Coordinates of C-alpha atoms in Angstrom, one line a residue:
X9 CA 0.0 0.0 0.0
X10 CA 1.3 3.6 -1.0
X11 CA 1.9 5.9 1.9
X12 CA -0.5 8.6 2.7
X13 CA 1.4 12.4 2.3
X14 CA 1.2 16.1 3.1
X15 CA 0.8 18.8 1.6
X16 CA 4.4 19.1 3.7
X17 CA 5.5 16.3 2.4
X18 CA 4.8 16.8 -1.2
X19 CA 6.0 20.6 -1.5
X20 CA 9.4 18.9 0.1
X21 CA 9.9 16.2 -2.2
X22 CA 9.3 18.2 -5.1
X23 CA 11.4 21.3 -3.9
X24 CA 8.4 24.2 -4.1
X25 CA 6.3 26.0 -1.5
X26 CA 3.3 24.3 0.1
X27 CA 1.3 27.7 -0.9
X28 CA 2.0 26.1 -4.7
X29 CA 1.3 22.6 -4.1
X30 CA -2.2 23.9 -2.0
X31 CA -2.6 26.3 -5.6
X32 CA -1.8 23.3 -7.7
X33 CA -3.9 20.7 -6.3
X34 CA -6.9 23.7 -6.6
X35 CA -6.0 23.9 -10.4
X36 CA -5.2 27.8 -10.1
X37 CA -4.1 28.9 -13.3
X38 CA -1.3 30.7 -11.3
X39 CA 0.7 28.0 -11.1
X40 CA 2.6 26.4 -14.5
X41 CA 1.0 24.0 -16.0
X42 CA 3.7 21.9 -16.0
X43 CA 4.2 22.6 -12.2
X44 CA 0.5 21.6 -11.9
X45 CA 0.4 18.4 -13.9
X46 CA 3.8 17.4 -11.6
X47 CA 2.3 18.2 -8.2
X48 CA -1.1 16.3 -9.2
X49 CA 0.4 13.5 -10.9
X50 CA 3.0 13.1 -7.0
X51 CA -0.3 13.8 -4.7
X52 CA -2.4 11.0 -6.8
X53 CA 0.5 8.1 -7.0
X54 CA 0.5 8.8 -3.3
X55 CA -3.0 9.0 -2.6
X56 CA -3.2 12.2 -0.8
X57 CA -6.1 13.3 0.3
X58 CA -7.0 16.9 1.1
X59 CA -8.2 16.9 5.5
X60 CA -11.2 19.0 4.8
X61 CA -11.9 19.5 8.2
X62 CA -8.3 21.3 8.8
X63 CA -8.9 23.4 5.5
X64 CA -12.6 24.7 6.6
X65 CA -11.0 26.1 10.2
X66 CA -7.5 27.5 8.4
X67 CA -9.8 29.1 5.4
X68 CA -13.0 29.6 7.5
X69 CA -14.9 28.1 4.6
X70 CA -17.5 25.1 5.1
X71 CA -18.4 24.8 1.4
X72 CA -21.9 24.6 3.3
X73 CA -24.9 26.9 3.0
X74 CA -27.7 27.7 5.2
X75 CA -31.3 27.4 4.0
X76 CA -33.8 29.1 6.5
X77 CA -37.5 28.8 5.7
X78 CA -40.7 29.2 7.6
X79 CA -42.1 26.0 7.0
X80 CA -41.2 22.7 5.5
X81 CA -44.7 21.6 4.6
X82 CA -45.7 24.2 2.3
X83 CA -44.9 22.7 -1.7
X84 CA -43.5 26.1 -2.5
X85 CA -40.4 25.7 -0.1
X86 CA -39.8 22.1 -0.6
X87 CA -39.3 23.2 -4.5
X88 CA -36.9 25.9 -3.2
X89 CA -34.9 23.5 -1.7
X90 CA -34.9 21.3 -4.3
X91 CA -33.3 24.0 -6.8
X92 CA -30.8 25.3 -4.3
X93 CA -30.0 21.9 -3.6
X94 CA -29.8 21.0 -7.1
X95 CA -26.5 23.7 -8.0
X96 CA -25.1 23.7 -4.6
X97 CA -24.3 19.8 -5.3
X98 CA -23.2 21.2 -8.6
X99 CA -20.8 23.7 -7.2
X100 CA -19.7 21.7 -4.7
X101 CA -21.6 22.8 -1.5
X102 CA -23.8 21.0 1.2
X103 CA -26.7 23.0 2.6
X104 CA -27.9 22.7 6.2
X105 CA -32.2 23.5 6.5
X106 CA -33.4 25.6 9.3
X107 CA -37.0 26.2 10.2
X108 CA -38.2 29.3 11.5
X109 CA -41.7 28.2 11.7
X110 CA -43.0 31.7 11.5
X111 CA -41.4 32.5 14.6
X112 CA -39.1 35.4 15.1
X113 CA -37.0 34.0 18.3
X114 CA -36.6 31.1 16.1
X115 CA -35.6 33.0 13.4
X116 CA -33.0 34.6 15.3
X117 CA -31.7 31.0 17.1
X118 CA -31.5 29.7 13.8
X119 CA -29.4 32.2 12.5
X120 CA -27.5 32.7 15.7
X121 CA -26.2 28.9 15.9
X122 CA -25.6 28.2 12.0
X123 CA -23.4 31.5 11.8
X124 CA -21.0 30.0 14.5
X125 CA -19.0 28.3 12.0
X126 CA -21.5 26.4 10.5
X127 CA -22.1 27.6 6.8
X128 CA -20.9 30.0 4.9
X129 CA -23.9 32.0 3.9
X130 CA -27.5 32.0 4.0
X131 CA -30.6 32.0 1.9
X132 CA -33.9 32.7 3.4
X133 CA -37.2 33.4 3.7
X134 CA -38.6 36.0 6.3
X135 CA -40.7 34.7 8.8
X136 CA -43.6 36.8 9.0
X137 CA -43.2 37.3 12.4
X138 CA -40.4 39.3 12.0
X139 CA -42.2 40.9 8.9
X140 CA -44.7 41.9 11.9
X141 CA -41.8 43.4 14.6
X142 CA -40.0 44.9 11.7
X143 CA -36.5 43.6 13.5
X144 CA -34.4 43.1 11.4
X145 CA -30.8 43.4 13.7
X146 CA -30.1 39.8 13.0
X147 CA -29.9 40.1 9.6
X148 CA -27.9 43.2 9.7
X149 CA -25.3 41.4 11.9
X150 CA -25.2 38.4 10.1
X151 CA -24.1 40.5 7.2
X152 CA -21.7 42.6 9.2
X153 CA -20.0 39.3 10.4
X154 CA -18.7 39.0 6.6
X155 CA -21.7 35.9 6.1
X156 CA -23.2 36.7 3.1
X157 CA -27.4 36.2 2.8
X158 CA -29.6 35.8 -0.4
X159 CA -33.4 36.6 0.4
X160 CA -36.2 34.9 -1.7
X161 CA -39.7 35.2 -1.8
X162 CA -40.7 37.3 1.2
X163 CA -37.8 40.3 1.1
X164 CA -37.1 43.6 2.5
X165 CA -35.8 46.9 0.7
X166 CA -34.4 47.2 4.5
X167 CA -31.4 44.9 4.1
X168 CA -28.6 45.5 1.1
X169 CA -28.2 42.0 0.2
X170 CA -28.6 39.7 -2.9
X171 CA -32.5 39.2 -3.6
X172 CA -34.8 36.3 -5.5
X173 CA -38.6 37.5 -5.9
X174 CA -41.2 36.6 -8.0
X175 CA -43.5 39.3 -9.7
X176 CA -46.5 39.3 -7.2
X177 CA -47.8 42.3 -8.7
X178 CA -48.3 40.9 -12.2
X179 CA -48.8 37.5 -11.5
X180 CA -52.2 39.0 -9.2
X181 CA -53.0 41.2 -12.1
X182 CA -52.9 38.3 -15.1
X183 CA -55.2 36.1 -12.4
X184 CA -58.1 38.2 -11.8
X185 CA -57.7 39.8 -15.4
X186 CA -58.8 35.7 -16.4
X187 CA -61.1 35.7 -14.3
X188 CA -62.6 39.1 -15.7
X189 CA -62.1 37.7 -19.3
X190 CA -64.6 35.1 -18.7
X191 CA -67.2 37.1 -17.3
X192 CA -66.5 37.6 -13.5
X193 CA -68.0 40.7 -12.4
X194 CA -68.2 40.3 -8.7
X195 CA -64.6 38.9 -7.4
X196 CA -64.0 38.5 -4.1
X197 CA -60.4 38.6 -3.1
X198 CA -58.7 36.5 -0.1
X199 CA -55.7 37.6 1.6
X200 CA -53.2 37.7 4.4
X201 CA -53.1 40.9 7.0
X202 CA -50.8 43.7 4.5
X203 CA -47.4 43.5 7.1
X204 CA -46.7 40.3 4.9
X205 CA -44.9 41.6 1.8
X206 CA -46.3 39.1 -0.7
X207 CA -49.6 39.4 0.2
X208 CA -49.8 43.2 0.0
X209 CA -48.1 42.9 -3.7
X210 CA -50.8 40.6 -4.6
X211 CA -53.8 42.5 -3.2
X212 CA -52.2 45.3 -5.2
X213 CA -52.3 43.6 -8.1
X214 CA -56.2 42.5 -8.2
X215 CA -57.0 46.1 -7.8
X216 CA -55.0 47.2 -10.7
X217 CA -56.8 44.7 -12.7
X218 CA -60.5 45.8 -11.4
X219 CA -59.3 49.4 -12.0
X220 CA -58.3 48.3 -16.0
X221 CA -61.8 45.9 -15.8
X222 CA -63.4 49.0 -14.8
X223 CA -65.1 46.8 -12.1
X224 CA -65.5 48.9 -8.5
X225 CA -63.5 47.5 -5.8
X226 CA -65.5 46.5 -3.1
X227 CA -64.4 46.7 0.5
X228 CA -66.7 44.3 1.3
X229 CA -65.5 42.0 -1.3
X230 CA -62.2 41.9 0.5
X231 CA -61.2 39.4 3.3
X232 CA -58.1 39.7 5.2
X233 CA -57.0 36.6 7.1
X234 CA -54.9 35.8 10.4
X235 CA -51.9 33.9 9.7
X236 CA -52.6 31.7 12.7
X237 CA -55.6 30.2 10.2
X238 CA -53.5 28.3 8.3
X239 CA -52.4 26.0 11.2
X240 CA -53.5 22.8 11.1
X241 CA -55.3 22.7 14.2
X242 CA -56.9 26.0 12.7
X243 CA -58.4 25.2 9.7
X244 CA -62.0 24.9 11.1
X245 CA -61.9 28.4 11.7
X246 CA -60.3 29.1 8.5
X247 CA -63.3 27.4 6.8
X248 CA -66.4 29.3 9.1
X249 CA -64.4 32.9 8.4
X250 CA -64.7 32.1 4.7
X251 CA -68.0 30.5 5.0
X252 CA -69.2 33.2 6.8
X253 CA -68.1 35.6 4.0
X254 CA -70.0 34.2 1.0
X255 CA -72.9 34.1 3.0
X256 CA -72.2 38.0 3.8
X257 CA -71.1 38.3 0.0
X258 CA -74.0 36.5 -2.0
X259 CA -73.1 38.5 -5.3
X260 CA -69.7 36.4 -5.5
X261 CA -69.1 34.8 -9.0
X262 CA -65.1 34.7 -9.0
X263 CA -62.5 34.4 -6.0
X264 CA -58.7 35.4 -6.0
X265 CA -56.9 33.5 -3.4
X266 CA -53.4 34.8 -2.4
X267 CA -52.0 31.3 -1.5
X268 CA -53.4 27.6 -2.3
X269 CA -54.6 26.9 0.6
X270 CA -57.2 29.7 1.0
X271 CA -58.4 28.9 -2.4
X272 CA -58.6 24.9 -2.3
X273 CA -60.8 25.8 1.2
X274 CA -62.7 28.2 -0.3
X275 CA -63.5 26.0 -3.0
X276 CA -64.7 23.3 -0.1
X277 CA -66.8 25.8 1.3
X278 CA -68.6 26.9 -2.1
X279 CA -69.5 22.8 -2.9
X280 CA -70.9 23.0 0.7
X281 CA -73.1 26.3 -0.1
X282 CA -74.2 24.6 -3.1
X283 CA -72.7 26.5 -5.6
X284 CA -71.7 24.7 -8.8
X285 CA -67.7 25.5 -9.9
X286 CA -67.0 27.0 -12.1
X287 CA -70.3 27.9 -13.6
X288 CA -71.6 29.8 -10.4
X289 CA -68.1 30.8 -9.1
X290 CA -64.6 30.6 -10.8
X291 CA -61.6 30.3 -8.3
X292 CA -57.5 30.7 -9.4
X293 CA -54.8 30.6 -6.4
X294 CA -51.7 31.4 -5.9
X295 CA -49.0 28.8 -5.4
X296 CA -49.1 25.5 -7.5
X297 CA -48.6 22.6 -5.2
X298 CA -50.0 19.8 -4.7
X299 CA -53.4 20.5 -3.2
X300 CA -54.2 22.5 -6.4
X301 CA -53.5 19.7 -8.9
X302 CA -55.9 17.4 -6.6
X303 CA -58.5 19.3 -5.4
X304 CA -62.1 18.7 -6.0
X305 CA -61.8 20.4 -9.1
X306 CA -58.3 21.2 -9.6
X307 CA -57.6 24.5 -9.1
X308 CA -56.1 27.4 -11.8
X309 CA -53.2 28.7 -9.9
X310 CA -50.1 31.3 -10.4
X311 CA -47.0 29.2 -10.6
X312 CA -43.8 30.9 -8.9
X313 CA -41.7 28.3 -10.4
X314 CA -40.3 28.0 -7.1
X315 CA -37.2 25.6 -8.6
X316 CA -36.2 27.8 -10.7
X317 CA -36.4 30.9 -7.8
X318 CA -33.8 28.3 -5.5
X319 CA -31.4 27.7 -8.2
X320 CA -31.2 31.2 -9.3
X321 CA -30.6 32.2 -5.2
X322 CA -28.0 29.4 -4.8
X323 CA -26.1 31.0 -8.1
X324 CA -26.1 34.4 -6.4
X325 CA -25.2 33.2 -3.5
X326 CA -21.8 31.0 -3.7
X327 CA -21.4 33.4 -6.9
X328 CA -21.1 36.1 -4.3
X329 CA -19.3 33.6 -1.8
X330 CA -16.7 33.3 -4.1
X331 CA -16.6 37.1 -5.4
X332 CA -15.4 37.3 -1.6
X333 CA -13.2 35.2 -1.9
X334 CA -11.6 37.0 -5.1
X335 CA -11.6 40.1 -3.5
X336 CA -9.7 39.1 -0.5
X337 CA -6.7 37.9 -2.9
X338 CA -7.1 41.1 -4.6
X339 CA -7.7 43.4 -1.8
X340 CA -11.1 45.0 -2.7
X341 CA -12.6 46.9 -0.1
X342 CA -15.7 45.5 1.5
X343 CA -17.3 49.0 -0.9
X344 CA -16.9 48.5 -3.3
X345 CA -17.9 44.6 -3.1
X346 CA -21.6 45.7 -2.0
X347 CA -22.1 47.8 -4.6
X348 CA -23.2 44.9 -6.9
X349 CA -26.1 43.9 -5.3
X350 CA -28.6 42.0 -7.3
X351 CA -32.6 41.3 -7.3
X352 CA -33.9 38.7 -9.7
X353 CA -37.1 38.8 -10.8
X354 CA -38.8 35.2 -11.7
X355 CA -41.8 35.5 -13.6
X356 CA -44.8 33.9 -13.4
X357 CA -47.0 31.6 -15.3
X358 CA -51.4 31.3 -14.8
X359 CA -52.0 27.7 -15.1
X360 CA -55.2 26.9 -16.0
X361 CA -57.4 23.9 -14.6
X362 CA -61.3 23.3 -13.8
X363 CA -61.7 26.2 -11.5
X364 CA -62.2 28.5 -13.9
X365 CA -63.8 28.4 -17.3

């Protein structure tokens, strides 16, 4: 059996620096190739074997990212996941999932215990209790502490960092104009309470698209939900709040639903009242998971391609973890690194189904 060496070892026996073999073995372009291809050609004959451990505490790098999320269950943030996963493997990084389960003090734990050395950057969603507090000191001295965060989904114009959203606003606006377009007159929209970012973008857009209908929006057409309704042990409630609404709102013939669930239980409650979908009442939802595709009918939802939104984050991240990294070689100031901040706008896509005609 060959005998294991270091990077000691190696620069020794072949009478260079170990900063050249380390450069070597990392294919830097820096080094000759013909120094290269001899240092490789040694280290592989011998076996040698980089101790990734050592190199992660001497270069402070885990090759790991932190994903934080609010909840696992929801379909949009397992497909998140799946596309940061998807080019971190690619680019050679783990990731590490957090959950903040809407929880501020979690949020913060999280954040606290995975920036010890952990990872070596975050991507996150806001919990929307912190969206609520409007705290946002973790974040700002997470940043501070040279760990780099990409925000998707819900974001803040608060924090200077790198930034994933979809287009809320349009993606509202191209719903409720459908459901306009096939004769809606009296559409009923149902929403979060406006501190959550996504939800205010949204409402926004289904007036904008009343206001080009030339349809009146009606205040009383308008239901604003507690996030605590979409808890499991909640949903009763959920379902009497928007019961309790149609029978308020008889006129009702189309409903805009700013996430899946409030549609797919509006939709329950409608086939409970009697009413025949989607010739009495159309529905479209935002979010296409799995309770759209399945529900009783399916449901015609806003897709926020929510792969594609965690690929694009994990590019901007370790493509800004390694800009770092650049500029510490070439002594950038920490200035003129910020300066390039970038937000990425996915678009959306109205996918139709049986909900609507």
């Amino acid at each position: 059996m060959k005998r294991k060496v270091t990077l000691k070892q190696i620069a020794k026996e072949l009478d260079v620096s170990i900063s050249t073999v380390s450069r070597a073995l990392s294919n830097s372009k820096e080094i000759g190739e013909e120094t290269r291809q001899k240092i490789q050609a040694f280290a592989k004959f011998y076996n040698y074997k980089p101790n990734n451990i050592a190199l992660s505490l001497k270069n402070r790098k885990t090759k790991t990212i932190g994903i934080l999320i609010p909840e696992i269950v929801h379909h949009f943030f397992s497909t998140v996941i799946r596309g940061i996963e998807i080019v971190a493997n690619q680019r050679g990084y783990n990731v590490i999932i957090g959950l903040s389960n809407e929880s501020f003090s979690k949020e913060v734990i999280n954040m606290e215990m995975l920036a010890n050395g952990s990872i070596d950057g975050f991507i996150l969603s806001i919990s929307k209790e912190t969206l609520l507090h409007q705290d946002y000191h973790h974040f700002k001295e997470t940043i501070s502490e040279g760990i780099p965060i990409v925000m998707f989904d819900r974001v803040i114009n608060e924090i200077d960092c790198d930034k994933v959203i979809v287009d809320d606003f349009k993606g509202s606006v191209n719903a409720v104009r459908k459901l306009i377009s096939t004769g809606c007159k009296n559409i009923a929209l149902i929403t979060t309470m406006d501190y959550v970012s996504v939800g205010k973008l949204r409402t926004q857009g289904y007036l904008q698209a009343l206001e080009e209908g030339k349809i009146h929006a009606n205040s009383s057409l308008i239901l604003k939900l507690d996030d605590s309704l979409a808890l499991e042990e909640h949903l009763d409630i959920l379902e009497s709040e928007i019961e309790q609404f149609f029978k308020n709102n008889k006129i009702i013939d189309g409903v805009f639903a700013v996430n899946e669930l409030y549609a797919v239980t509006a939709m329950k409650v409608a086939r409970k009242l009697n009413f025949n979908i989607p010739e009495d009442i159309q529905f479209i939802g935002f979010t296409d998971g799995v309770l759209s595709k399945h529900a009783r009918p399916s449901l015609t939802t806003v897709s926020q391609h929510g792969q594609i939104m965690g690929e694009q984050a994990a590019h901007l991240l370790i493509d800004r973890l390694e800009l770092d990294d650049e500029a510490e070689d070439l002594e950038y100031s920490e200035q003129e690194q910020d300066m390039n901040f970038k937000t990425v706008v996915i678009e959306t896509e109205l996918i139709e189904r049986d909900s609507t005609k």
